[in-house]
């Protein structure tokens, strides 16, 4: 690990100012991903700005300019988020997605914002002896034609085929969350879907944020009508492994027809994949197995697979079907 | 960059100067001579460096010591207070120790896990997120999944957790 300076920020504004005026500086929150990257030599910032003690660690129900929302502070620990009574009762998809990630120890350490900003676990990204456009722009992509079990099938480019590792992010994509960001120009709010980006020709940029943008909170809209929601994760081990495929879904039925549905997929793209085509195809119709499979296939028409990732198409279709039929109270055949 | 930090470890206050790069695990083992938490994978994958940090189970290999200034650390060794902690006793009775390398992490993790369950925290395998937690075998396995044992002492560790959960 290269030598580096450390400063503890006294306020969010000071933290943003410090990173904005020190090129290459990084925020440090829970550190469960960043400290590993420092050890592996994936990143070598000259300065760490510790934001972990900023008072951004509460979950609050607010009624204000932006409607009725559940505001989750950036420093809320993953374990506290999943255990929060309102998250458990109103946003099971968020609680379950959080609980599906990492281990008990790491969930006590990892923060809400840090979870969203964690970086890919692509084996080539993590191995500094191999070319990787995300770690070292312009060096090439070792995952194309290499070990590809965790690679993307949607939205990848010829420069990067990796997937986003967060479970929580997939859950938040399915509840139309808003990300609150403090930047050098002040506070702004961005729809969750606009936080992460597809690789294109800049795979090194995971998100649309500037380096000195500090995520201060995530807000979940609390509509008057409670939806059913859940998260299903498929992985190589029962516990403590990243997703091969995951599905976050919320569902509201009216007169046995789909009134509102939200579907997000993990393990298939560089960002949490909101399946809008599938949502549109299902809305207004019956929620049965045939309808879900047809809707998923419509979304997956754009999928690109190879020998390593071909299994994901069926896995996404089956997992989405099982998840939605489960929410509708019906078992998949 | 050197910084002086204070840590209370197993009830004893310490002041120690650490380089920014020093992990909490290295500060404990190499600077303070507290060798109960072990260095296994050093990348957050095995759990053997687990301690109770400000009362919660926590990996020390993925934490920078400088960021933990003022923290209270309890290691597996510090859990014994005049006699074995009930979790240590259960592990002993059910042969959960084996070679002993992963043991301090398993013990601290189990103490933290039992406390989380007592507070009603759900897990990935909890069916009803809003109901009381019942620590059946599936729950224990899932909640202890961050701790790996190369001897395969898992059946003994599971039995120890079952006994400790009954109190």
Tab-separated table of C-alpha atoms in Angstrom:
chain	number	residue	atom	x	y	z
A	1	UNK	CA	0.000	0.000	0.000
A	2	UNK	CA	1.366	3.407	-0.948
A	3	UNK	CA	1.816	6.062	1.764
A	4	UNK	CA	-1.200	8.289	2.134
A	5	UNK	CA	-2.551	11.134	4.254
A	6	UNK	CA	-5.679	10.932	6.338
A	7	UNK	CA	-8.123	13.650	7.376
A	8	UNK	CA	-11.332	13.289	9.335
A	9	UNK	CA	-13.965	15.621	7.922
A	10	UNK	CA	-15.873	17.743	10.462
A	11	UNK	CA	-18.796	18.309	8.108
A	12	UNK	CA	-20.100	17.091	4.766
A	13	UNK	CA	-19.209	20.452	3.221
A	14	UNK	CA	-15.643	20.178	4.490
A	15	UNK	CA	-15.373	16.640	3.120
A	16	UNK	CA	-16.461	17.750	-0.352
A	17	UNK	CA	-14.080	20.722	-0.228
A	18	UNK	CA	-11.143	18.510	0.796
A	19	UNK	CA	-11.670	16.002	-2.007
A	20	UNK	CA	-12.380	18.763	-4.554
A	21	UNK	CA	-9.086	20.504	-3.751
A	22	UNK	CA	-6.892	17.391	-3.502
A	23	UNK	CA	-6.761	15.549	-6.854
A	24	UNK	CA	-6.886	11.817	-6.337
A	25	UNK	CA	-8.351	12.078	-2.825
A	26	UNK	CA	-11.028	9.564	-1.847
A	27	UNK	CA	-13.811	9.467	0.714
A	28	UNK	CA	-13.486	6.736	3.350
A	29	UNK	CA	-16.702	5.500	4.998
A	30	UNK	CA	-17.064	1.878	6.149
A	31	UNK	CA	-13.955	0.961	4.180
A	32	UNK	CA	-14.854	-2.692	3.602
A	33	UNK	CA	-14.228	-2.351	-0.145
A	34	UNK	CA	-11.784	0.576	-0.276
A	35	UNK	CA	-9.321	-0.807	2.294
A	36	UNK	CA	-9.166	-4.043	0.320
A	37	UNK	CA	-8.429	-2.059	-2.841
A	38	UNK	CA	-5.658	-0.141	-1.088
A	39	UNK	CA	-4.056	-3.466	-0.140
A	40	UNK	CA	-4.456	-4.928	-3.626
A	41	UNK	CA	-2.998	-1.828	-5.282
A	42	UNK	CA	-6.170	-1.224	-7.292
A	43	UNK	CA	-6.251	2.375	-6.094
A	44	UNK	CA	-3.586	4.584	-4.533
A	45	UNK	CA	-5.091	7.879	-3.347
A	46	UNK	CA	-2.787	10.458	-1.769
A	47	UNK	CA	-5.427	11.430	0.767
A	48	UNK	CA	-8.303	9.672	2.498
A	49	UNK	CA	-11.090	11.922	3.749
A	50	UNK	CA	-12.895	10.040	6.499
A	51	UNK	CA	-16.636	10.739	6.409
A	52	UNK	CA	-17.619	7.823	8.648
A	53	UNK	CA	-18.385	9.978	11.699
A	54	UNK	CA	-20.530	12.546	9.914
A	55	UNK	CA	-24.046	12.476	11.405
A	56	UNK	CA	-25.626	10.853	8.338
A	57	UNK	CA	-26.621	7.681	10.172
A	58	UNK	CA	-30.359	7.886	10.716
A	59	UNK	CA	-33.415	6.521	8.934
A	60	UNK	CA	-36.258	9.032	9.031
A	61	UNK	CA	-39.791	9.270	7.682
A	62	UNK	CA	-40.132	12.767	6.226
A	63	UNK	CA	-43.055	14.632	4.677
A	64	UNK	CA	-41.707	17.583	2.741
A	65	UNK	CA	-41.024	19.173	-0.633
A	66	UNK	CA	-40.283	15.826	-2.157
A	67	UNK	CA	-43.374	14.026	-0.887
A	68	UNK	CA	-43.541	11.403	1.797
A	69	UNK	CA	-40.194	9.642	1.858
A	70	UNK	CA	-38.091	7.330	3.962
A	71	UNK	CA	-34.734	9.083	4.104
A	72	UNK	CA	-31.784	6.752	4.695
A	73	UNK	CA	-28.590	8.513	5.732
A	74	UNK	CA	-25.450	7.660	3.767
A	75	UNK	CA	-23.713	6.279	6.857
A	76	UNK	CA	-26.513	3.945	7.961
A	77	UNK	CA	-24.890	0.543	8.356
A	78	UNK	CA	-26.215	-2.252	6.145
A	79	UNK	CA	-27.203	-4.271	9.224
A	80	UNK	CA	-29.149	-1.334	10.683
A	81	UNK	CA	-30.846	-0.666	7.365
A	82	UNK	CA	-32.033	-4.260	7.048
A	83	UNK	CA	-33.207	-4.307	10.679
A	84	UNK	CA	-35.114	-1.023	10.545
A	85	UNK	CA	-38.809	-1.686	11.282
A	86	UNK	CA	-40.148	0.521	8.473
A	87	UNK	CA	-37.728	-0.955	5.937
A	88	UNK	CA	-38.785	-4.443	6.978
A	89	UNK	CA	-42.502	-3.755	6.848
A	90	UNK	CA	-42.782	-1.359	3.888
A	91	UNK	CA	-39.717	-2.171	1.770
A	92	UNK	CA	-39.029	-5.900	2.166
A	93	UNK	CA	-37.182	-5.809	-1.175
A	94	UNK	CA	-34.650	-3.399	0.322
A	95	UNK	CA	-34.272	-5.355	3.562
A	96	UNK	CA	-33.898	-8.657	1.704
A	97	UNK	CA	-31.455	-7.275	-0.852
A	98	UNK	CA	-29.309	-5.894	1.955
A	99	UNK	CA	-29.403	-9.172	3.882
A	100	UNK	CA	-28.429	-11.096	0.747
A	101	UNK	CA	-25.112	-9.278	0.572
A	102	UNK	CA	-21.823	-10.047	2.315
A	103	UNK	CA	-21.607	-11.409	5.885
A	104	UNK	CA	-22.851	-10.334	9.305
A	105	UNK	CA	-19.535	-8.680	10.110
A	106	UNK	CA	-19.347	-6.776	6.842
A	107	UNK	CA	-22.962	-5.610	7.078
A	108	UNK	CA	-22.068	-4.106	10.472
A	109	UNK	CA	-19.285	-2.187	8.770
A	110	UNK	CA	-20.555	-1.298	5.304
A	111	UNK	CA	-22.624	1.845	4.802
A	112	UNK	CA	-25.590	2.573	2.555
A	113	UNK	CA	-23.694	4.940	0.246
A	114	UNK	CA	-20.556	2.813	0.297
A	115	UNK	CA	-22.553	-0.227	-0.729
A	116	UNK	CA	-23.842	1.595	-3.814
A	117	UNK	CA	-20.358	2.834	-4.694
A	118	UNK	CA	-18.562	-0.490	-4.233
A	119	UNK	CA	-16.636	-1.623	-7.273
A	120	UNK	CA	-16.881	-4.724	-9.403
A	121	UNK	CA	-15.551	-8.066	-8.205
A	122	UNK	CA	-14.442	-9.046	-11.738
A	123	UNK	CA	-11.405	-11.243	-11.133
A	124	UNK	CA	-9.354	-9.304	-13.676
A	125	UNK	CA	-10.211	-5.951	-12.099
A	126	UNK	CA	-8.989	-7.327	-8.782
A	127	UNK	CA	-5.782	-8.820	-10.223
A	128	UNK	CA	-3.413	-5.938	-10.990
A	129	UNK	CA	-1.165	-8.205	-13.067
A	130	UNK	CA	-3.836	-8.470	-15.803
A	131	UNK	CA	-5.121	-5.865	-18.278
A	132	UNK	CA	-8.424	-4.224	-17.268
A	133	UNK	CA	-9.974	-1.128	-18.829
A	134	UNK	CA	-11.924	-0.357	-15.670
A	135	UNK	CA	-8.825	-0.346	-13.445
A	136	UNK	CA	-6.312	0.884	-16.024
A	137	UNK	CA	-8.094	2.648	-18.932
A	138	UNK	CA	-6.850	1.602	-22.351
A	139	UNK	CA	-5.100	-1.552	-21.166
A	140	UNK	CA	-7.685	-3.981	-22.528
A	141	UNK	CA	-10.341	-6.348	-21.144
A	142	UNK	CA	-9.184	-9.739	-19.906
A	143	UNK	CA	-12.730	-10.858	-19.138
A	144	UNK	CA	-13.707	-10.970	-22.817
A	145	UNK	CA	-12.868	-14.534	-23.742
A	146	UNK	CA	-11.623	-15.215	-20.216
A	147	UNK	CA	-13.344	-16.457	-17.073
A	148	UNK	CA	-16.816	-15.142	-17.711
A	149	UNK	CA	-19.323	-16.712	-15.348
A	150	UNK	CA	-20.061	-13.363	-13.710
A	151	UNK	CA	-20.017	-11.299	-16.901
A	152	UNK	CA	-22.795	-9.091	-18.210
A	153	UNK	CA	-25.393	-10.098	-20.771
A	154	UNK	CA	-27.022	-6.667	-21.138
A	155	UNK	CA	-25.535	-3.244	-21.883
A	156	UNK	CA	-21.889	-4.355	-22.048
A	157	UNK	CA	-19.398	-2.841	-24.504
A	158	UNK	CA	-16.355	-4.177	-26.307
A	159	UNK	CA	-14.274	-2.542	-23.575
A	160	UNK	CA	-15.920	-3.960	-20.466
A	161	UNK	CA	-18.273	-6.838	-19.747
A	162	UNK	CA	-18.356	-6.763	-15.966
A	163	UNK	CA	-21.346	-6.559	-13.642
A	164	UNK	CA	-22.172	-4.369	-10.654
A	165	UNK	CA	-21.815	-6.383	-7.433
A	166	UNK	CA	-24.291	-4.647	-5.094
A	167	UNK	CA	-27.507	-6.372	-4.021
A	168	UNK	CA	-28.847	-3.286	-2.242
A	169	UNK	CA	-28.507	-1.259	-5.465
A	170	UNK	CA	-30.782	-3.716	-7.275
A	171	UNK	CA	-33.357	-3.406	-4.507
A	172	UNK	CA	-33.240	0.383	-4.631
A	173	UNK	CA	-33.615	0.360	-8.426
A	174	UNK	CA	-36.963	-1.388	-7.972
A	175	UNK	CA	-38.427	1.169	-5.554
A	176	UNK	CA	-37.733	4.324	-7.583
A	177	UNK	CA	-35.271	5.672	-5.019
A	178	UNK	CA	-33.652	9.108	-5.218
A	179	UNK	CA	-30.000	9.730	-4.396
A	180	UNK	CA	-29.153	12.944	-2.525
A	181	UNK	CA	-25.696	14.250	-3.436
A	182	UNK	CA	-23.633	17.103	-2.037
A	183	UNK	CA	-21.233	18.436	-4.652
A	184	UNK	CA	-18.994	21.456	-5.035
A	185	UNK	CA	-22.026	23.376	-6.400
A	186	UNK	CA	-24.318	22.373	-3.549
A	187	UNK	CA	-26.967	19.698	-3.058
A	188	UNK	CA	-28.740	17.941	-5.900
A	189	UNK	CA	-31.031	14.933	-6.253
A	190	UNK	CA	-30.717	12.294	-8.919
A	191	UNK	CA	-33.049	9.426	-9.795
A	192	UNK	CA	-31.495	6.142	-8.715
A	193	UNK	CA	-31.388	4.872	-12.273
A	194	UNK	CA	-29.092	7.756	-13.246
A	195	UNK	CA	-26.485	6.986	-10.550
A	196	UNK	CA	-24.756	4.032	-12.194
A	197	UNK	CA	-23.759	3.953	-15.842
A	198	UNK	CA	-23.107	1.446	-18.608
A	199	UNK	CA	-19.448	0.979	-19.619
A	200	UNK	CA	-19.446	2.337	-23.184
A	201	UNK	CA	-15.938	3.601	-23.884
A	202	UNK	CA	-15.407	4.825	-20.321
A	203	UNK	CA	-15.706	1.664	-18.212
A	204	UNK	CA	-13.512	3.212	-15.496
A	205	UNK	CA	-16.444	5.434	-14.483
A	206	UNK	CA	-18.925	3.337	-12.480
A	207	UNK	CA	-21.249	6.245	-11.819
A	208	UNK	CA	-22.243	9.681	-13.065
A	209	UNK	CA	-20.799	11.309	-9.918
A	210	UNK	CA	-17.754	13.585	-9.854
A	211	UNK	CA	-14.943	12.436	-7.502
A	212	UNK	CA	-15.859	15.129	-4.942
A	213	UNK	CA	-19.599	14.345	-5.021
A	214	UNK	CA	-20.619	12.962	-1.628
A	215	UNK	CA	-23.760	10.840	-1.428
A	216	UNK	CA	-25.492	12.039	1.752
A	217	UNK	CA	-28.747	10.063	1.645
A	218	UNK	CA	-31.048	7.821	-0.332
A	219	UNK	CA	-34.782	8.535	-0.299
A	220	UNK	CA	-37.513	5.965	-0.876
A	221	UNK	CA	-40.938	7.270	-1.882
A	222	UNK	CA	-43.635	6.149	0.560
A	223	UNK	CA	-46.836	6.127	-1.428
A	224	UNK	CA	-50.173	5.628	0.294
A	225	UNK	CA	-50.577	2.181	-1.242
A	226	UNK	CA	-48.381	-0.562	0.092
A	227	UNK	CA	-46.890	-2.834	-2.540
A	228	UNK	CA	-45.695	-6.371	-2.192
A	229	UNK	CA	-41.992	-6.680	-2.797
A	230	UNK	CA	-39.104	-9.100	-2.472
A	231	UNK	CA	-35.596	-9.946	-3.648
A	232	UNK	CA	-34.342	-13.280	-4.974
A	233	UNK	CA	-30.642	-13.998	-5.339
A	234	UNK	CA	-29.120	-16.959	-7.169
A	235	UNK	CA	-25.483	-17.736	-6.466
A	236	UNK	CA	-22.924	-20.548	-6.460
A	237	UNK	CA	-23.031	-20.908	-2.647
A	238	UNK	CA	-26.024	-20.535	-0.341
A	239	UNK	CA	-24.353	-17.697	1.563
A	240	UNK	CA	-21.654	-15.074	1.281
A	241	UNK	CA	-21.222	-15.029	-2.495
A	242	UNK	CA	-22.006	-12.527	-5.206
A	243	UNK	CA	-25.036	-12.954	-7.430
A	244	UNK	CA	-24.980	-14.866	-10.664
A	245	UNK	CA	-28.431	-13.413	-11.183
A	246	UNK	CA	-30.761	-11.566	-8.846
A	247	UNK	CA	-34.255	-10.157	-9.139
A	248	UNK	CA	-35.830	-7.310	-7.182
A	249	UNK	CA	-39.537	-6.830	-7.736
A	250	UNK	CA	-42.480	-4.850	-6.430
A	251	UNK	CA	-46.052	-5.638	-7.390
A	252	UNK	CA	-49.500	-4.123	-6.958
A	253	UNK	CA	-52.505	-5.974	-8.322
A	254	UNK	CA	-55.970	-4.548	-8.928
A	255	UNK	CA	-58.857	-6.828	-9.899
A	256	UNK	CA	-56.379	-9.636	-10.641
A	257	UNK	CA	-54.513	-7.457	-13.098
A	258	UNK	CA	-51.129	-5.840	-12.809
A	259	UNK	CA	-51.690	-2.255	-11.655
A	260	UNK	CA	-48.004	-1.491	-11.075
A	261	UNK	CA	-44.876	-3.601	-11.322
A	262	UNK	CA	-41.184	-2.811	-10.938
A	263	UNK	CA	-38.448	-5.262	-11.908
A	264	UNK	CA	-34.697	-4.831	-11.485
A	265	UNK	CA	-31.987	-7.396	-12.224
A	266	UNK	CA	-28.565	-7.884	-10.709
A	267	UNK	CA	-25.642	-9.868	-12.089
A	268	UNK	CA	-26.524	-9.104	-15.690
A	269	UNK	CA	-25.128	-5.634	-16.396
A	270	UNK	CA	-22.619	-2.946	-15.460
A	271	UNK	CA	-25.429	-1.355	-13.414
A	272	UNK	CA	-28.610	-2.569	-11.735
A	273	UNK	CA	-30.807	-3.337	-14.751
A	274	UNK	CA	-34.291	-1.890	-14.567
A	275	UNK	CA	-36.412	-4.094	-16.832
A	276	UNK	CA	-38.724	-1.371	-18.151
A	277	UNK	CA	-39.803	-3.249	-21.282
A	278	UNK	CA	-40.892	-6.188	-19.162
A	279	UNK	CA	-42.729	-3.874	-16.767
A	280	UNK	CA	-44.620	-2.265	-19.655
A	281	UNK	CA	-45.485	-5.631	-21.145
A	282	UNK	CA	-46.969	-6.827	-17.855
A	283	UNK	CA	-48.841	-3.697	-16.811
A	284	UNK	CA	-52.609	-4.015	-17.230
A	285	UNK	CA	-52.553	-7.729	-17.893
A	286	UNK	CA	-52.838	-10.864	-15.809
A	287	UNK	CA	-49.911	-11.954	-13.681
A	288	UNK	CA	-49.430	-15.520	-14.794
A	289	UNK	CA	-46.487	-17.633	-15.812
A	290	UNK	CA	-46.973	-17.207	-19.538
A	291	UNK	CA	-47.226	-13.432	-19.265
A	292	UNK	CA	-44.111	-13.112	-17.121
A	293	UNK	CA	-42.018	-15.345	-19.378
A	294	UNK	CA	-43.110	-13.404	-22.462
A	295	UNK	CA	-42.382	-10.075	-20.777
A	296	UNK	CA	-38.938	-11.195	-19.636
A	297	UNK	CA	-38.117	-12.474	-23.114
A	298	UNK	CA	-39.055	-9.097	-24.542
A	299	UNK	CA	-36.541	-7.457	-22.210
A	300	UNK	CA	-33.902	-10.084	-22.937
A	301	UNK	CA	-34.194	-9.694	-26.700
A	302	UNK	CA	-31.205	-7.348	-26.454
A	303	UNK	CA	-29.103	-9.823	-24.475
A	304	UNK	CA	-25.699	-10.893	-25.742
A	305	UNK	CA	-24.259	-14.144	-24.428
A	306	UNK	CA	-21.338	-16.486	-24.960
A	307	UNK	CA	-20.613	-20.005	-23.734
A	308	UNK	CA	-19.782	-18.698	-20.265
A	309	UNK	CA	-22.931	-16.604	-19.774
A	310	UNK	CA	-25.566	-18.433	-21.825
A	311	UNK	CA	-27.064	-19.959	-18.673
A	312	UNK	CA	-28.035	-16.535	-17.390
A	313	UNK	CA	-30.876	-16.070	-19.869
A	314	UNK	CA	-32.828	-19.022	-18.524
A	315	UNK	CA	-31.794	-18.150	-14.992
A	316	UNK	CA	-33.141	-14.600	-15.272
A	317	UNK	CA	-36.371	-15.861	-16.862
A	318	UNK	CA	-36.963	-18.532	-14.231
A	319	UNK	CA	-35.969	-16.382	-11.261
A	320	UNK	CA	-38.133	-13.480	-12.382
A	321	UNK	CA	-41.089	-15.793	-12.947
A	322	UNK	CA	-40.696	-17.450	-9.562
A	323	UNK	CA	-40.316	-14.070	-7.834
A	324	UNK	CA	-43.338	-12.391	-9.419
A	325	UNK	CA	-45.638	-15.399	-9.096
A	326	UNK	CA	-44.532	-15.639	-5.479
A	327	UNK	CA	-45.513	-12.013	-4.908
A	328	UNK	CA	-48.865	-12.672	-6.559
A	329	UNK	CA	-49.391	-15.567	-4.188
A	330	UNK	CA	-49.045	-18.256	-6.812
A	331	UNK	CA	-46.412	-20.933	-7.086
A	332	UNK	CA	-44.435	-21.290	-10.286
A	333	UNK	CA	-44.835	-24.621	-11.989
B	1	UNK	CA	1.652	9.765	7.897
B	2	UNK	CA	1.754	8.897	11.611
B	3	UNK	CA	-1.144	9.550	13.942
B	4	UNK	CA	-1.609	8.807	17.622
B	5	UNK	CA	-4.806	6.968	18.397
B	6	UNK	CA	-6.351	5.520	21.520
B	7	UNK	CA	-7.939	2.101	21.758
B	8	UNK	CA	-9.466	0.270	24.713
B	9	UNK	CA	-8.680	-3.393	24.164
B	10	UNK	CA	-10.211	-5.995	26.477
B	11	UNK	CA	-10.668	-3.274	29.081
B	12	UNK	CA	-7.134	-1.865	28.883
B	13	UNK	CA	-6.632	1.634	27.430
B	14	UNK	CA	-3.764	2.074	24.959
B	15	UNK	CA	-2.265	5.031	23.118
B	16	UNK	CA	-0.365	4.024	19.997
B	17	UNK	CA	1.165	5.843	17.041
B	18	UNK	CA	0.178	4.228	13.739
B	19	UNK	CA	0.928	4.867	10.099
B	20	UNK	CA	-2.269	5.631	8.146
B	21	UNK	CA	-1.873	2.326	6.296
B	22	UNK	CA	-1.982	0.183	9.447
B	23	UNK	CA	-5.069	-1.977	9.699
B	24	UNK	CA	-6.794	-2.399	13.035
B	25	UNK	CA	-5.706	-6.051	12.920
B	26	UNK	CA	-2.029	-5.152	12.506
B	27	UNK	CA	-2.263	-2.451	15.174
B	28	UNK	CA	-3.658	-5.007	17.614
B	29	UNK	CA	-1.255	-7.820	16.789
B	30	UNK	CA	1.969	-6.078	15.805
B	31	UNK	CA	1.835	-2.894	17.864
B	32	UNK	CA	-0.085	-3.875	20.988
B	33	UNK	CA	0.782	-7.576	21.157
B	34	UNK	CA	-2.881	-8.570	21.240
B	35	UNK	CA	-2.721	-11.842	19.299
B	36	UNK	CA	-6.195	-13.228	19.914
B	37	UNK	CA	-7.598	-12.026	16.547
B	38	UNK	CA	-5.827	-13.991	13.800
B	39	UNK	CA	-4.730	-12.978	10.316
B	40	UNK	CA	-6.195	-15.417	7.840
B	41	UNK	CA	-7.035	-14.188	4.330
B	42	UNK	CA	-6.484	-10.502	5.227
B	43	UNK	CA	-9.179	-9.579	2.659
B	44	UNK	CA	-12.444	-9.930	4.565
B	45	UNK	CA	-13.253	-13.407	3.315
B	46	UNK	CA	-12.515	-15.726	6.246
B	47	UNK	CA	-13.622	-13.937	9.427
B	48	UNK	CA	-10.815	-15.092	11.689
B	49	UNK	CA	-9.840	-11.487	12.526
B	50	UNK	CA	-13.320	-10.772	13.923
B	51	UNK	CA	-13.577	-8.816	17.188
B	52	UNK	CA	-16.397	-6.976	18.906
B	53	UNK	CA	-15.895	-3.313	18.002
B	54	UNK	CA	-18.009	-0.962	20.090
B	55	UNK	CA	-20.158	-3.982	20.867
B	56	UNK	CA	-20.676	-5.352	17.359
B	57	UNK	CA	-18.847	-8.091	15.459
B	58	UNK	CA	-16.442	-6.525	13.038
B	59	UNK	CA	-13.555	-7.472	10.728
B	60	UNK	CA	-10.272	-5.881	11.769
B	61	UNK	CA	-8.427	-6.649	8.512
B	62	UNK	CA	-10.661	-4.333	6.455
B	63	UNK	CA	-10.486	-1.401	8.894
B	64	UNK	CA	-7.763	1.216	9.114
B	65	UNK	CA	-6.675	1.719	12.720
B	66	UNK	CA	-6.575	5.497	12.325
B	67	UNK	CA	-10.310	5.528	11.534
B	68	UNK	CA	-11.075	3.592	14.742
B	69	UNK	CA	-9.552	6.131	17.152
B	70	UNK	CA	-11.341	5.886	20.505
B	71	UNK	CA	-12.907	2.500	19.785
B	72	UNK	CA	-13.550	-0.192	22.339
B	73	UNK	CA	-12.347	-3.590	21.171
B	74	UNK	CA	-13.211	-6.891	22.815
B	75	UNK	CA	-11.329	-9.928	21.518
B	76	UNK	CA	-12.142	-13.571	22.119
B	77	UNK	CA	-9.520	-13.605	24.877
B	78	UNK	CA	-11.195	-10.648	26.565
B	79	UNK	CA	-14.575	-12.398	26.678
B	80	UNK	CA	-13.338	-14.678	29.455
B	81	UNK	CA	-14.019	-12.818	32.671
B	82	UNK	CA	-12.933	-14.956	35.584
B	83	UNK	CA	-14.171	-18.028	33.711
B	84	UNK	CA	-15.090	-19.025	30.212
B	85	UNK	CA	-17.775	-17.022	28.410
B	86	UNK	CA	-20.866	-19.186	27.742
B	87	UNK	CA	-19.996	-19.255	24.020
B	88	UNK	CA	-16.433	-20.368	24.804
B	89	UNK	CA	-17.807	-23.035	27.139
B	90	UNK	CA	-20.243	-24.294	24.489
B	91	UNK	CA	-17.497	-24.427	21.872
B	92	UNK	CA	-15.358	-26.442	24.270
B	93	UNK	CA	-18.144	-28.885	25.104
B	94	UNK	CA	-19.002	-29.484	21.446
B	95	UNK	CA	-15.441	-29.724	20.122
B	96	UNK	CA	-15.821	-26.583	18.038
B	97	UNK	CA	-12.201	-25.530	18.492
B	98	UNK	CA	-10.220	-28.065	16.410
B	99	UNK	CA	-6.882	-26.472	15.413
B	100	UNK	CA	-7.925	-23.226	17.034
B	101	UNK	CA	-6.885	-20.819	14.295
B	102	UNK	CA	-10.327	-19.640	13.217
B	103	UNK	CA	-11.627	-19.966	16.775
B	104	UNK	CA	-11.223	-16.383	18.097
B	105	UNK	CA	-13.137	-15.110	15.088
B	106	UNK	CA	-15.796	-17.805	15.424
B	107	UNK	CA	-16.271	-17.011	19.109
B	108	UNK	CA	-16.542	-13.239	18.621
B	109	UNK	CA	-18.803	-13.708	15.621
B	110	UNK	CA	-21.085	-16.043	17.567
B	111	UNK	CA	-21.358	-13.609	20.482
B	112	UNK	CA	-22.223	-10.817	18.046
B	113	UNK	CA	-24.622	-13.056	16.135
B	114	UNK	CA	-26.527	-14.067	19.281
B	115	UNK	CA	-26.845	-10.409	20.267
B	116	UNK	CA	-28.157	-9.447	16.800
B	117	UNK	CA	-30.711	-12.259	16.972
B	118	UNK	CA	-31.753	-11.208	20.485
B	119	UNK	CA	-32.430	-7.746	19.090
B	120	UNK	CA	-34.683	-9.322	16.475
B	121	UNK	CA	-32.485	-8.662	13.438
B	122	UNK	CA	-33.605	-10.781	10.469
B	123	UNK	CA	-31.256	-12.689	8.153
B	124	UNK	CA	-31.260	-13.772	4.528
B	125	UNK	CA	-33.099	-16.995	5.437
B	126	UNK	CA	-35.722	-15.436	7.725
B	127	UNK	CA	-39.172	-16.176	6.265
B	128	UNK	CA	-41.136	-13.442	8.021
B	129	UNK	CA	-39.131	-10.222	8.276
B	130	UNK	CA	-41.393	-8.800	10.950
B	131	UNK	CA	-41.707	-11.833	13.250
B	132	UNK	CA	-39.529	-12.797	16.203
B	133	UNK	CA	-36.287	-14.546	15.284
B	134	UNK	CA	-35.993	-18.241	16.003
B	135	UNK	CA	-32.404	-19.428	15.743
B	136	UNK	CA	-32.827	-22.739	13.967
B	137	UNK	CA	-29.894	-24.436	12.234
B	138	UNK	CA	-30.485	-22.663	8.921
B	139	UNK	CA	-30.442	-19.295	10.684
B	140	UNK	CA	-27.214	-20.093	12.533
B	141	UNK	CA	-25.509	-21.343	9.374
B	142	UNK	CA	-26.453	-18.228	7.430
B	143	UNK	CA	-25.531	-15.837	10.241
B	144	UNK	CA	-22.145	-17.516	10.800
B	145	UNK	CA	-21.332	-17.754	7.075
B	146	UNK	CA	-18.697	-15.015	7.290
B	147	UNK	CA	-16.430	-17.340	9.300
B	148	UNK	CA	-14.563	-20.130	7.555
B	149	UNK	CA	-12.959	-23.175	9.203
B	150	UNK	CA	-10.501	-25.312	7.274
B	151	UNK	CA	-10.719	-28.233	9.714
B	152	UNK	CA	-14.436	-28.518	9.057
B	153	UNK	CA	-15.448	-28.019	12.686
B	154	UNK	CA	-18.781	-26.647	11.515
B	155	UNK	CA	-20.964	-29.377	13.096
B	156	UNK	CA	-19.382	-28.679	16.486
B	157	UNK	CA	-19.645	-24.927	16.007
B	158	UNK	CA	-23.304	-25.297	15.034
B	159	UNK	CA	-23.985	-27.420	18.112
B	160	UNK	CA	-22.204	-24.838	20.256
B	161	UNK	CA	-24.331	-22.051	18.806
B	162	UNK	CA	-27.475	-24.099	19.427
B	163	UNK	CA	-26.533	-24.530	23.094
B	164	UNK	CA	-25.427	-20.915	23.522
B	165	UNK	CA	-28.657	-19.664	21.928
B	166	UNK	CA	-30.676	-21.588	24.514
B	167	UNK	CA	-28.721	-19.674	27.152
